[in-house]
PDB file of C-alpha atoms in Angstrom:
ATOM      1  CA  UNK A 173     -37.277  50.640  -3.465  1.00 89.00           C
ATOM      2  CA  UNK A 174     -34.542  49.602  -0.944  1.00 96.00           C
ATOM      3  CA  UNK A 175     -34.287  49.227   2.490  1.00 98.00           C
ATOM      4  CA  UNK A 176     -31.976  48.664   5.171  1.00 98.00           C
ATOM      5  CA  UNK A 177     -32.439  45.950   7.657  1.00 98.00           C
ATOM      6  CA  UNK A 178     -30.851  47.503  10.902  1.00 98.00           C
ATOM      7  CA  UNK A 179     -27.647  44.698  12.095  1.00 95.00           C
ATOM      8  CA  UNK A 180     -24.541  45.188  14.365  1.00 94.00           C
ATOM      9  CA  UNK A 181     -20.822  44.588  13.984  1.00 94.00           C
ATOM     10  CA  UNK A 182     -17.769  44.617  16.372  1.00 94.00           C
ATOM     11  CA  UNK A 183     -17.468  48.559  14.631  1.00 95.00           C
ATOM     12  CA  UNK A 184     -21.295  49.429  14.247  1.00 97.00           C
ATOM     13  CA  UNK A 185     -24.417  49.617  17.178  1.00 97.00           C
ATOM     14  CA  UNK A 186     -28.017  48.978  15.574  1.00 98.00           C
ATOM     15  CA  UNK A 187     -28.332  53.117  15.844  1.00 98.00           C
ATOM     16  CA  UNK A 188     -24.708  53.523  13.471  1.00 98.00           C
ATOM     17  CA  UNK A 189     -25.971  51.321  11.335  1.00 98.00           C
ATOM     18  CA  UNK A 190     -29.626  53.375  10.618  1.00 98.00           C
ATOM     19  CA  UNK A 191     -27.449  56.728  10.877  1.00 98.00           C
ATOM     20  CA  UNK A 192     -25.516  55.574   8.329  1.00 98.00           C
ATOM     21  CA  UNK A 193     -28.300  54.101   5.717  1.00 98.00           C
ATOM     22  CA  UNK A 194     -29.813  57.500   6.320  1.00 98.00           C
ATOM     23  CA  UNK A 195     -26.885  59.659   5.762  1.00 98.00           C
ATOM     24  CA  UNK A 196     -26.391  57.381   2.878  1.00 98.00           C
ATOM     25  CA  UNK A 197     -30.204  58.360   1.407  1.00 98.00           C
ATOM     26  CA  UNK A 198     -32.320  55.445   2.336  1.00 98.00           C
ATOM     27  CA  UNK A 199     -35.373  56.133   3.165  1.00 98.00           C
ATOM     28  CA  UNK A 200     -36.934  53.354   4.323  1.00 98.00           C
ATOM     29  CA  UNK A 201     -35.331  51.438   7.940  1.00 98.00           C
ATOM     30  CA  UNK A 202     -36.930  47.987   9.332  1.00 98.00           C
ATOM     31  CA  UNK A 203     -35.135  47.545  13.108  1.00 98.00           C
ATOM     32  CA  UNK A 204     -34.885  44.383  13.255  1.00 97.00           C
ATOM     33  CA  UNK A 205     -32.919  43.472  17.097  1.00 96.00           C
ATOM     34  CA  UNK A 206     -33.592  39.726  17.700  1.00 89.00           C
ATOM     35  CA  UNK A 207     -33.037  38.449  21.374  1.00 87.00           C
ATOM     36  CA  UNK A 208     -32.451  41.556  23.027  1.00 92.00           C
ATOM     37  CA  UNK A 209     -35.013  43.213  26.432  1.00 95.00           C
ATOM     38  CA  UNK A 210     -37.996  44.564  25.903  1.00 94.00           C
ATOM     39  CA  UNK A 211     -36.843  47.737  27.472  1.00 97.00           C
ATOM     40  CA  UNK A 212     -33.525  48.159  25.231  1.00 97.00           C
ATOM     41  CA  UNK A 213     -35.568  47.308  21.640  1.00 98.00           C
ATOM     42  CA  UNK A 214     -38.234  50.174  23.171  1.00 98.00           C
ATOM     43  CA  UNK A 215     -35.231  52.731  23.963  1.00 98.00           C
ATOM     44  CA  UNK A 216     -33.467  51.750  20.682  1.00 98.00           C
ATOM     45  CA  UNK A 217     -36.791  52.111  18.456  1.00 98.00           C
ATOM     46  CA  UNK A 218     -37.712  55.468  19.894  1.00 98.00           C
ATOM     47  CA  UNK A 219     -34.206  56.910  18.755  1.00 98.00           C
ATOM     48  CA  UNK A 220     -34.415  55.130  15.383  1.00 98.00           C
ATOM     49  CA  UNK A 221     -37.388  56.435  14.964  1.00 98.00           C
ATOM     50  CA  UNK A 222     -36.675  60.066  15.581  1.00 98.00           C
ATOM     51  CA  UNK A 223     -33.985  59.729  13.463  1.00 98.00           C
ATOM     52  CA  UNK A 224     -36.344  58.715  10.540  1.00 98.00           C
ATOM     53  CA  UNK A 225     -38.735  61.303  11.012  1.00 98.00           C
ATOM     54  CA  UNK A 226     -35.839  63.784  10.702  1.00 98.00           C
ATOM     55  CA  UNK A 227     -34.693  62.515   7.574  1.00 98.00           C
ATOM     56  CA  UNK A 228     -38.428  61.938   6.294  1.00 98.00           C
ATOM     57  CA  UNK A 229     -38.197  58.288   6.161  1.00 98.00           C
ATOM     58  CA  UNK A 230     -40.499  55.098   6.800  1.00 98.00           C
ATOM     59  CA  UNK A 231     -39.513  53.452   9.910  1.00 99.00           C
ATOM     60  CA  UNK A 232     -40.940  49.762  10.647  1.00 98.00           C
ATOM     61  CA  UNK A 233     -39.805  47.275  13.555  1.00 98.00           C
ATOM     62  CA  UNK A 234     -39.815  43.974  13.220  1.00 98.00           C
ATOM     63  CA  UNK A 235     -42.408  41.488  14.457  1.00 96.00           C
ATOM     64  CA  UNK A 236     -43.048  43.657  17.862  1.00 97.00           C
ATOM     65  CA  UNK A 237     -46.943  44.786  16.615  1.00 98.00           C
ATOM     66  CA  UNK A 238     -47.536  46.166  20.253  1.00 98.00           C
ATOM     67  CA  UNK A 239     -44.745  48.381  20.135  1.00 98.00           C
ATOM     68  CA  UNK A 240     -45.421  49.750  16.510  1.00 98.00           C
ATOM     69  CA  UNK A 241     -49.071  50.601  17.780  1.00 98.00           C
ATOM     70  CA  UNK A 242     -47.562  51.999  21.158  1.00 98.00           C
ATOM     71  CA  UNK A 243     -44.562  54.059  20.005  1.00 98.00           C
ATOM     72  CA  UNK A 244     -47.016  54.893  16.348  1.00 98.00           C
ATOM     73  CA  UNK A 245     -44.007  53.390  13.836  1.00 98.00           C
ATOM     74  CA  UNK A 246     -45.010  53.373  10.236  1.00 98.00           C
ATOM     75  CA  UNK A 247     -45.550  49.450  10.718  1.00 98.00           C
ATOM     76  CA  UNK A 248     -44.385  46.486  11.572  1.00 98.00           C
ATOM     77  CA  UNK A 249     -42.574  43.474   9.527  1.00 98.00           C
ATOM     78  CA  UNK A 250     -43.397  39.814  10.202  1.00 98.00           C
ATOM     79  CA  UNK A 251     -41.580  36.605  10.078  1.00 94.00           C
ATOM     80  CA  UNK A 252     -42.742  33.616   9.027  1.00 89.00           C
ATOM     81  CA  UNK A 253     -42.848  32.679  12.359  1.00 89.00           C
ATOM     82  CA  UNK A 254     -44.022  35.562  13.663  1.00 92.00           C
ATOM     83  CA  UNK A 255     -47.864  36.711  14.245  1.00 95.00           C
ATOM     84  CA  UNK A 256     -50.275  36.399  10.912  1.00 96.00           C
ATOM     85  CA  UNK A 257     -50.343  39.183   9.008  1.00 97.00           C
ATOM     86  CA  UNK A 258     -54.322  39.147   9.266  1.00 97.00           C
ATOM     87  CA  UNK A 259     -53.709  39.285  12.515  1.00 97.00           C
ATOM     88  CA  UNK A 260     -51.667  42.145  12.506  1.00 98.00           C
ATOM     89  CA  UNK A 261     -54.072  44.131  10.460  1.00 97.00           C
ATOM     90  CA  UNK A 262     -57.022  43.311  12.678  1.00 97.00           C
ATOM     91  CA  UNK A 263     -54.988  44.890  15.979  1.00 97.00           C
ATOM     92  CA  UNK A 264     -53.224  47.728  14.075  1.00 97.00           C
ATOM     93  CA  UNK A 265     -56.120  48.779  11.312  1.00 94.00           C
ATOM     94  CA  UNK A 266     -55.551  50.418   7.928  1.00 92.00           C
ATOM     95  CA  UNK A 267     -53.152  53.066   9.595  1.00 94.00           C
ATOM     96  CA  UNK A 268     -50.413  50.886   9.173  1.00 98.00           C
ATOM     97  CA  UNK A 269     -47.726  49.058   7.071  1.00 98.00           C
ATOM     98  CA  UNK A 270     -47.649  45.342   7.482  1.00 98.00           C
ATOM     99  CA  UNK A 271     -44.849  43.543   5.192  1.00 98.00           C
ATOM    100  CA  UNK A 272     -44.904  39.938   5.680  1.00 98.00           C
ATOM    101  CA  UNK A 273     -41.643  37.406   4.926  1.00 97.00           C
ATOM    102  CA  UNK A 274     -42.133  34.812   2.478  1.00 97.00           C
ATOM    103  CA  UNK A 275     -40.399  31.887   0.518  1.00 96.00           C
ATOM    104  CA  UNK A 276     -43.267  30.581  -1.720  1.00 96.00           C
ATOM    105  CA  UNK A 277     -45.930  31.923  -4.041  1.00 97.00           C
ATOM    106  CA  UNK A 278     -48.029  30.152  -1.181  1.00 97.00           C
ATOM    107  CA  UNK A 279     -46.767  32.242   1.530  1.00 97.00           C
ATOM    108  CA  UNK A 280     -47.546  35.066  -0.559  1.00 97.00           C
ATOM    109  CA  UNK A 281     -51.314  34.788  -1.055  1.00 97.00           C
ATOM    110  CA  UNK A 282     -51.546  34.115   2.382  1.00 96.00           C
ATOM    111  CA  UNK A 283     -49.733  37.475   3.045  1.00 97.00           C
ATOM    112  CA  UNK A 284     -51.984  38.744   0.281  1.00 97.00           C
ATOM    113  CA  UNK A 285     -55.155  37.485   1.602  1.00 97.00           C
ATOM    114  CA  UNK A 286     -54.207  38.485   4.841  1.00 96.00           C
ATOM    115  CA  UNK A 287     -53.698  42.140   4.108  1.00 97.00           C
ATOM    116  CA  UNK A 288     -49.939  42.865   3.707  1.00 98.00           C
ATOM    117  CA  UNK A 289     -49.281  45.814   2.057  1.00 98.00           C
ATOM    118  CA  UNK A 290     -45.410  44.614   0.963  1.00 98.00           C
ATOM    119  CA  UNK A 291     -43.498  41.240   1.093  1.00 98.00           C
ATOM    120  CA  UNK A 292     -40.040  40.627   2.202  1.00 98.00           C
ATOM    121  CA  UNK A 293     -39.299  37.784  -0.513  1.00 97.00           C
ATOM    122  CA  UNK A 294     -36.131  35.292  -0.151  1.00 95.00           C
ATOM    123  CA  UNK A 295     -33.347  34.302   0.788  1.00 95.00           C
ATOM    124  CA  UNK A 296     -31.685  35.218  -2.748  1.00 96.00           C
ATOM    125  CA  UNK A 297     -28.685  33.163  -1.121  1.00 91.00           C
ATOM    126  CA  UNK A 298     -27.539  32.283   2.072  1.00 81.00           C
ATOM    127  CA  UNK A 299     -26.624  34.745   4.476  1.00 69.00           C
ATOM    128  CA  UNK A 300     -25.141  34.902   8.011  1.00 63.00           C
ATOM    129  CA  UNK A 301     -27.396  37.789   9.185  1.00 59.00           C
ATOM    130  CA  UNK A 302     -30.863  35.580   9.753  1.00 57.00           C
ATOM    131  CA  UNK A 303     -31.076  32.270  11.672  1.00 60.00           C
ATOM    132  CA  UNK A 304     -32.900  29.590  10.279  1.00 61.00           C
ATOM    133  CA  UNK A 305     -33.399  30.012   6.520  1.00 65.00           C
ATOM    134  CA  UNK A 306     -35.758  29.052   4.212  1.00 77.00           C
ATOM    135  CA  UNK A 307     -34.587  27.344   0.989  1.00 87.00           C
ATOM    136  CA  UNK A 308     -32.177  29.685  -1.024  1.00 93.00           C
ATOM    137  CA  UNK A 309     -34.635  31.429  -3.878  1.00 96.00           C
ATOM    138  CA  UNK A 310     -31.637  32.434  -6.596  1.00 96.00           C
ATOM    139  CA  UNK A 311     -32.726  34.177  -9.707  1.00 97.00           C
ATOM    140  CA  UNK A 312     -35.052  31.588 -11.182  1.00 97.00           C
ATOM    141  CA  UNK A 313     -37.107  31.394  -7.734  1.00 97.00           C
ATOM    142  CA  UNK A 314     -38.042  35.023  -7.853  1.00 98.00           C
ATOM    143  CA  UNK A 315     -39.207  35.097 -11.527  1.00 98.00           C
ATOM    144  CA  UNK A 316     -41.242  31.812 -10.792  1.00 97.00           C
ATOM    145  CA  UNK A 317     -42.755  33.763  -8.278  1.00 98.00           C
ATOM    146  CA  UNK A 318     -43.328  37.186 -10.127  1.00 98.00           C
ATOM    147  CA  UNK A 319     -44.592  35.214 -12.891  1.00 98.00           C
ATOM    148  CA  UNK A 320     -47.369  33.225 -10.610  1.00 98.00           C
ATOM    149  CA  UNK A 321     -48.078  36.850  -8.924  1.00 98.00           C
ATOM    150  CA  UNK A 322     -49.004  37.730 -12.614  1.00 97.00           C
ATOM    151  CA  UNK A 323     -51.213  34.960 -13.384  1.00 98.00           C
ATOM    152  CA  UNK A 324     -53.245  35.226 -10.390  1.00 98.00           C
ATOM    153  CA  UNK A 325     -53.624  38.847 -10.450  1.00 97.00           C
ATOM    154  CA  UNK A 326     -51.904  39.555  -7.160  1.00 97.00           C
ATOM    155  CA  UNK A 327     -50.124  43.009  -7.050  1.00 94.00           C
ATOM    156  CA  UNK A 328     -47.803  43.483  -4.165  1.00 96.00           C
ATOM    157  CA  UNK A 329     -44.497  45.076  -3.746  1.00 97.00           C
ATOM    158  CA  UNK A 330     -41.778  42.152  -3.547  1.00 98.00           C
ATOM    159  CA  UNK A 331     -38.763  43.056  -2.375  1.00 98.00           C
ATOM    160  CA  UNK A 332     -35.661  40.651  -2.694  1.00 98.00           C
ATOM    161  CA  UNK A 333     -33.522  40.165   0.686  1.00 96.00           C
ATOM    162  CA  UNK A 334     -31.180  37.815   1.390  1.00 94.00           C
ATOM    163  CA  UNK A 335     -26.824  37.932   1.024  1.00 92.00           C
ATOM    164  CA  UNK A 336     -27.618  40.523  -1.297  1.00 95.00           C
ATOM    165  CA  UNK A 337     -24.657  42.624  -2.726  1.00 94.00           C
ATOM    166  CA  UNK A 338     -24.744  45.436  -5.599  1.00 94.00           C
ATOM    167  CA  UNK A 339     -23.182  42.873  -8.460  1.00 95.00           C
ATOM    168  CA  UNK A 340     -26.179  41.216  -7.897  1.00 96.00           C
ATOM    169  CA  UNK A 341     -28.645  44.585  -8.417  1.00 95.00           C
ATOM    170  CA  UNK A 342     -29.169  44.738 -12.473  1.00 95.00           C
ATOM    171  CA  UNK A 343     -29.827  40.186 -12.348  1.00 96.00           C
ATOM    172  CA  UNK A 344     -32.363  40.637  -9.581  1.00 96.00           C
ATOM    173  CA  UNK A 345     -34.819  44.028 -10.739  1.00 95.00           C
ATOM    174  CA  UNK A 346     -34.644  42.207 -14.594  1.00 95.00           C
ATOM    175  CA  UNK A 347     -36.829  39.262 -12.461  1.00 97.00           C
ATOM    176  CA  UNK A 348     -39.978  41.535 -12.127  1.00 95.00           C
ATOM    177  CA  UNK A 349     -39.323  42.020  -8.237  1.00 97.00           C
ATOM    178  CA  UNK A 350     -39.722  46.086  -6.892  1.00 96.00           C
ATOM    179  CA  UNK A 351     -37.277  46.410  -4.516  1.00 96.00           C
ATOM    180  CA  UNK A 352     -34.311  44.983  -2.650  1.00 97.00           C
ATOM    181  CA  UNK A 353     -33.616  44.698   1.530  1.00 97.00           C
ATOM    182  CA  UNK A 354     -29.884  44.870   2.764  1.00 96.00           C
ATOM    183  CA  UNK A 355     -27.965  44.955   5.784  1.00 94.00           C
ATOM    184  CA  UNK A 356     -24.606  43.346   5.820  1.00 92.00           C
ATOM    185  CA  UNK A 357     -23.399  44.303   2.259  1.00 93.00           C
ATOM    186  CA  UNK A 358     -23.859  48.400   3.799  1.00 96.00           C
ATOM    187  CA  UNK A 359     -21.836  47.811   7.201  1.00 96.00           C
ATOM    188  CA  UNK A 360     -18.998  45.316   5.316  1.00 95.00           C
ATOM    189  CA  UNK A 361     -18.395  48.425   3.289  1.00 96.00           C
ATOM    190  CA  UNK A 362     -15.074  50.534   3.861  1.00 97.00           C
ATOM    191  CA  UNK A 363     -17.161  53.515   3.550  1.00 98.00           C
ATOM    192  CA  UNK A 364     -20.982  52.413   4.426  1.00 98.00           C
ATOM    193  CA  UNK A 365     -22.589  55.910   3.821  1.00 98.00           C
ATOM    194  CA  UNK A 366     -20.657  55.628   0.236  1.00 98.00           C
ATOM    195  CA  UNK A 367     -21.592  52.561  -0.378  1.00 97.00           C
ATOM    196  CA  UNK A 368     -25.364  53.176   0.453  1.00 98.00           C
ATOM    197  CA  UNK A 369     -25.038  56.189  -1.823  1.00 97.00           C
ATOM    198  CA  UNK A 370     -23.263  53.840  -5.029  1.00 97.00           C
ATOM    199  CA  UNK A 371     -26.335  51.361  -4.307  1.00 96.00           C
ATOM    200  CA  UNK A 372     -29.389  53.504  -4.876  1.00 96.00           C
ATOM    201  CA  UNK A 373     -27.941  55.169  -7.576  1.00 95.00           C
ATOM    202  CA  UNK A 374     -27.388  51.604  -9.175  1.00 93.00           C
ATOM    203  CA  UNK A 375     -31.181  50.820  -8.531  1.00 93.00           C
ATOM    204  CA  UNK A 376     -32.038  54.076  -9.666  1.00 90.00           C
ATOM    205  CA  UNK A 377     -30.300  53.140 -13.077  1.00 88.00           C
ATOM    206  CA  UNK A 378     -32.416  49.802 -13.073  1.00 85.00           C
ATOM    207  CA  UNK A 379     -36.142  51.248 -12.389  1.00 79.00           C
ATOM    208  CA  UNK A 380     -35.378  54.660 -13.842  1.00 73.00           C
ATOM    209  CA  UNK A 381     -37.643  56.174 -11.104  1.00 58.00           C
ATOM    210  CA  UNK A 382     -36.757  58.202  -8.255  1.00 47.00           C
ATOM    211  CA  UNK A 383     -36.128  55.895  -5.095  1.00 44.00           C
ATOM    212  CA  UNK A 384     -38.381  56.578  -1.959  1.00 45.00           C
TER     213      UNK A 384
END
């Protein structure tokens, strides 16, 4: 699995950078547009959105559960900070995705609990593309956590995210996790529709299954 977290540069909008992931073969887009008008984040969702449904991909916004129910997005990702993914589930029913952050095995089972279909699992390392991080996981904090995931019989899709970049691809699937989020390593790309390409294929190689 990978997604694409939606970002901006001076070069790219938030609706370049989802054309681009697409055109590139992802097939699963989280908008994420912090600090921005309700009325902007509605116009840009509605375009990202039609975009997905062209290409046949899952479309989720991030944290705004009112305006996945509203617009009908595939779901809705939530912060750590944002509302409780049981919650979520109680306003949006069984219709929906609901992927929930997380930093600790902790935060997972309350995700878990909660009714989260997916986590968002990290940081891996630091990155300038979130504000206020939780502590930096590295390779050893994800296969603590698949390994306690075992152990208690919890079976959720974790997906890595966090200053990710491909040389770090092949270390990160060998920790048990099922998928991997990125943003920043796409749009620093010469060629980001390239690069997207080079990255599922390289995930590809390391799940031998056929990406979503």
């Amino acid at each position: 699995m990978l997604q694409f977290i939606s970002h901006f540069t001076e070069r790219y909008s938030y609706l370049d950078s989802i054309r681009m992931a697409l055109d590139g073969g992802c097939r699963w887009i989280q908008l994420r547009m912090k600090d921005c008008d309700g009325d902007t984040l509605r116009q840009t969702a509605l375009e990202a959105q039609r975009m997905c449904r062209d290409k046949g991909a899952t479309f989720i916004i991030d944290d705004n559960v009112a305006l996945v129910k509203e617009i009908k997005a595939d779901g809705v990702h939530l912060g750590k900070n944002d509302m409780p993914v049981r919650e979520a589930r109680t306003l949006l029913g069984k219709g929906f995705i609901i992927g929930g952050t997380a930093n600790t095995f902790d935060d997972i089972m309350a995700h878990y609990l909660g009714g989260a279909d997916y986590i968002g699992c990290g940081p891996f390392r630091f990155t300038t593309t979130k504000q206020g991080l939780a502590p930096v996981l590295g390779l050893e904090g994800y296969r603590n956590i698949t390994a306690q995931m075992r152990r208690a019989g919890i079976s959720l899709p974790i997906v890595a995210i966090g200053g990710i970049t491909a040389n770090d691809i092949a270390s990160l699937m060998a920790t048990g996790i099922d998928g991997i989020a990125l943003s920043g390593t796409v749009l620093r790309a010469d060629n980001p529709v390239e690069e997207m390409k080079r990255l599922i294929r390289m995930i590809k190689t390391e799940t031998g299954t056929a990406m979503p």
